[in-house]
Tab-separated table of C-alpha atoms in Angstrom:
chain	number	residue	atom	x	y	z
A	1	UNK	CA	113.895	164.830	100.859
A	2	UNK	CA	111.317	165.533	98.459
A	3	UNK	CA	109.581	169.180	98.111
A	4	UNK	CA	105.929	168.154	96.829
A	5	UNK	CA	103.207	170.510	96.686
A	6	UNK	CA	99.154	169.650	96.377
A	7	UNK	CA	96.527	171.809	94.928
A	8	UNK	CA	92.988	171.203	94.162
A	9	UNK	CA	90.943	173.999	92.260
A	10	UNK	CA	87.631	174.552	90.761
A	11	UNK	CA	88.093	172.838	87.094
A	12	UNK	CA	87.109	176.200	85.803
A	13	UNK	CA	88.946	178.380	83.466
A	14	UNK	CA	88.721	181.449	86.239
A	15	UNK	CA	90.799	178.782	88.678
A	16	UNK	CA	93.373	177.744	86.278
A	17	UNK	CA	95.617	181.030	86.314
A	18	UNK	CA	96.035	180.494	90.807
A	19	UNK	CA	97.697	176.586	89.442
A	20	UNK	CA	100.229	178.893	86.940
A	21	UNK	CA	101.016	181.092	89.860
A	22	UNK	CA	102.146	177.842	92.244
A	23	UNK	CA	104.122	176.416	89.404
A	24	UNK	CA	105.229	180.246	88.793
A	25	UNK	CA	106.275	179.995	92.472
A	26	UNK	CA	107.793	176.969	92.575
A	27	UNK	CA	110.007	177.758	89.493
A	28	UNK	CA	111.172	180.931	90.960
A	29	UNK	CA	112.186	179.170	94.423
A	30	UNK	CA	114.234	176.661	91.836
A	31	UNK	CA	115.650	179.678	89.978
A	32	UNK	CA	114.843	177.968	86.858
A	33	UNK	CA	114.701	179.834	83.219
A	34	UNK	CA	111.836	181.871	81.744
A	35	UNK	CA	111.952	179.554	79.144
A	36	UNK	CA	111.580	176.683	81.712
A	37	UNK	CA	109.017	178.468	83.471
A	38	UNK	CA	107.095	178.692	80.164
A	39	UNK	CA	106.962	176.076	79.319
A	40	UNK	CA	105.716	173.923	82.326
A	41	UNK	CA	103.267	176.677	82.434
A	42	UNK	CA	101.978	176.211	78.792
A	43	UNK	CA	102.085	172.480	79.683
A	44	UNK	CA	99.712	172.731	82.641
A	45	UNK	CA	97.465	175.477	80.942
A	46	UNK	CA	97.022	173.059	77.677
A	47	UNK	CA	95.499	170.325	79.802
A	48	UNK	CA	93.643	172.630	82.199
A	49	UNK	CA	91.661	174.485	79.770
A	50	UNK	CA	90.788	171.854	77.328
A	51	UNK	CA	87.193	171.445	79.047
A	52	UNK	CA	86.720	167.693	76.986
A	53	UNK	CA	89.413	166.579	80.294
A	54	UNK	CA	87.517	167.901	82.585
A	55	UNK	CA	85.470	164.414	85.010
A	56	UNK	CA	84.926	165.906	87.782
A	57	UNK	CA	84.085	169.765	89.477
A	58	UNK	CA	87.913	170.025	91.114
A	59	UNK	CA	91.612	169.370	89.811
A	60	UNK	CA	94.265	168.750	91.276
A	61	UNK	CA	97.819	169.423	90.206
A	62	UNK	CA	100.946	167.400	92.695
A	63	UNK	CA	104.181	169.341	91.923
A	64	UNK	CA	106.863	167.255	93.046
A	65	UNK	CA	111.186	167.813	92.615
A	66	UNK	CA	113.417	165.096	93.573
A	67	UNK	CA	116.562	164.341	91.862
A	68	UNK	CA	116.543	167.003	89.662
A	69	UNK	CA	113.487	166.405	87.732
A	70	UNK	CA	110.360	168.266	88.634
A	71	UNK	CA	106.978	165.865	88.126
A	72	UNK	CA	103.645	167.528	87.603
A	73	UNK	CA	100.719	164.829	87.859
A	74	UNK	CA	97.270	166.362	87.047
A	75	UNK	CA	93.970	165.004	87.231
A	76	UNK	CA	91.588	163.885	87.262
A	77	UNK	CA	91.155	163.713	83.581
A	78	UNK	CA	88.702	161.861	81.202
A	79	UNK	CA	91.267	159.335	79.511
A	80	UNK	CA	89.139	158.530	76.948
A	81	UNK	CA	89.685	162.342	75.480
A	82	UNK	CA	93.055	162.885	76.612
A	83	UNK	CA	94.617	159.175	75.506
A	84	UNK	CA	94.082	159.872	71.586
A	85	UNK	CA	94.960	163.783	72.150
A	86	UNK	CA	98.793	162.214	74.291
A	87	UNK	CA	99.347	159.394	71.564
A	88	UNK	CA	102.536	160.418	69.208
A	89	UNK	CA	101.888	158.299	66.543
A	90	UNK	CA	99.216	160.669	64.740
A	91	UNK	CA	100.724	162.334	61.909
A	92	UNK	CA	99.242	165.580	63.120
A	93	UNK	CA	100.196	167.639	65.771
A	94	UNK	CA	98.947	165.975	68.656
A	95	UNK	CA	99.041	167.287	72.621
A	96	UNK	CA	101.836	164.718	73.422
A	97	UNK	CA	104.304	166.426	70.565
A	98	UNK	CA	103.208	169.842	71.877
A	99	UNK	CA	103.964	168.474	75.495
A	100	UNK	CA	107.160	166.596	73.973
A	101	UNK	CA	108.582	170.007	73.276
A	102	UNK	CA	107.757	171.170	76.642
A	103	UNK	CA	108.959	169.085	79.225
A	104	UNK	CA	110.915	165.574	78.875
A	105	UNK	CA	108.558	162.601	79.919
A	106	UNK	CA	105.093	162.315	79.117
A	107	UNK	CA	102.693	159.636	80.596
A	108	UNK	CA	99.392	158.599	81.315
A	109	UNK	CA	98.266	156.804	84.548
A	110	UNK	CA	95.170	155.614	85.918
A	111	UNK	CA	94.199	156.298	89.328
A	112	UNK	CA	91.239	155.410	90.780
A	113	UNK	CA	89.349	155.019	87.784
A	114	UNK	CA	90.204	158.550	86.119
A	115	UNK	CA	93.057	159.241	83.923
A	116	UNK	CA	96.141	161.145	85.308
A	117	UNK	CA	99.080	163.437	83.075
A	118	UNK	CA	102.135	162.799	84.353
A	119	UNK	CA	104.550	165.267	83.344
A	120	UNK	CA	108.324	165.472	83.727
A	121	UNK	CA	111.123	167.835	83.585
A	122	UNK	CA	115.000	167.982	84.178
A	123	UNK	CA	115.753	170.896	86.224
A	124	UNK	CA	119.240	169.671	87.436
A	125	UNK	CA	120.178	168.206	90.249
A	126	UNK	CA	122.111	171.687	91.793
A	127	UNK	CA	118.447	173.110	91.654
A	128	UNK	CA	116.624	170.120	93.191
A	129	UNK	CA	119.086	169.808	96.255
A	130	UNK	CA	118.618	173.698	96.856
A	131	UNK	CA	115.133	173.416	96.810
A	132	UNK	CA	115.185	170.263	99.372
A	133	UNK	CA	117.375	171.724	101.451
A	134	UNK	CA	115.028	175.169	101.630
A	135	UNK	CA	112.354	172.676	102.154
């Protein structure tokens, strides 16, 4: 069993701190690290308050932890912003190194015609089965 969890806010910076409490929530009810906890929270809050993503008036953010990874899928996003900002091969420091440090798998995906993050981080698999089994 999968726990997945679905939020859609306001893409306004005044919204943006009720999606770090649910991932705040969801790490605590995982019993992950404050370092893991910071740093899917400074993943999420570098693509929510970058207004140049924003397409639409709402966001949504799909938490979802199965098999010991935790996957974070945000969006929509304008892809034609966030693609360049994601793309490793720049010599400077792009989003997707920042994001690289963060969490393990980066990705973008398209989804009915807006760009979606993907993110992805190993939480073990001890932590995913206890949070299934709470589910």
């Amino acid at each position: 069993m999968t726990t997945e969890i679905r939020l859609t806010i306001p893409h306004r910076p005044p919204f943006h701190g009720v999606a770090l409490l649910v991932v705040g929530g969801l790490a605590a009810r995982l019993d992950l690290s404050y370092e893991h906890l910071e740093d899917l929270q400074l993943a999420l809050e570098s693509i929510l308050d970058n207004g140049e993503y924003a397409v639409d008036q709402d966001v949504r953010v799909e938490l979802d932890v199965d098999d010991g990874s935790l996957s974070m899928l945000i969006g929509p996003l304008n892809g034609d912003a966030l693609r360049p900002d994601i793309d490793d091969d720049d010599e400077r420091l792009s989003l997707g190194r920042l994001l690289g440090t963060l969490v393990q798998r980066v990705s973008a995906e398209e989804r009915d015609g807006s760009a979606w993050l993907r993110l992805e981080k190993d939480v073990g698999v001890a932590r995913a089965q206890e949070a299934r089994d709470h589910a």
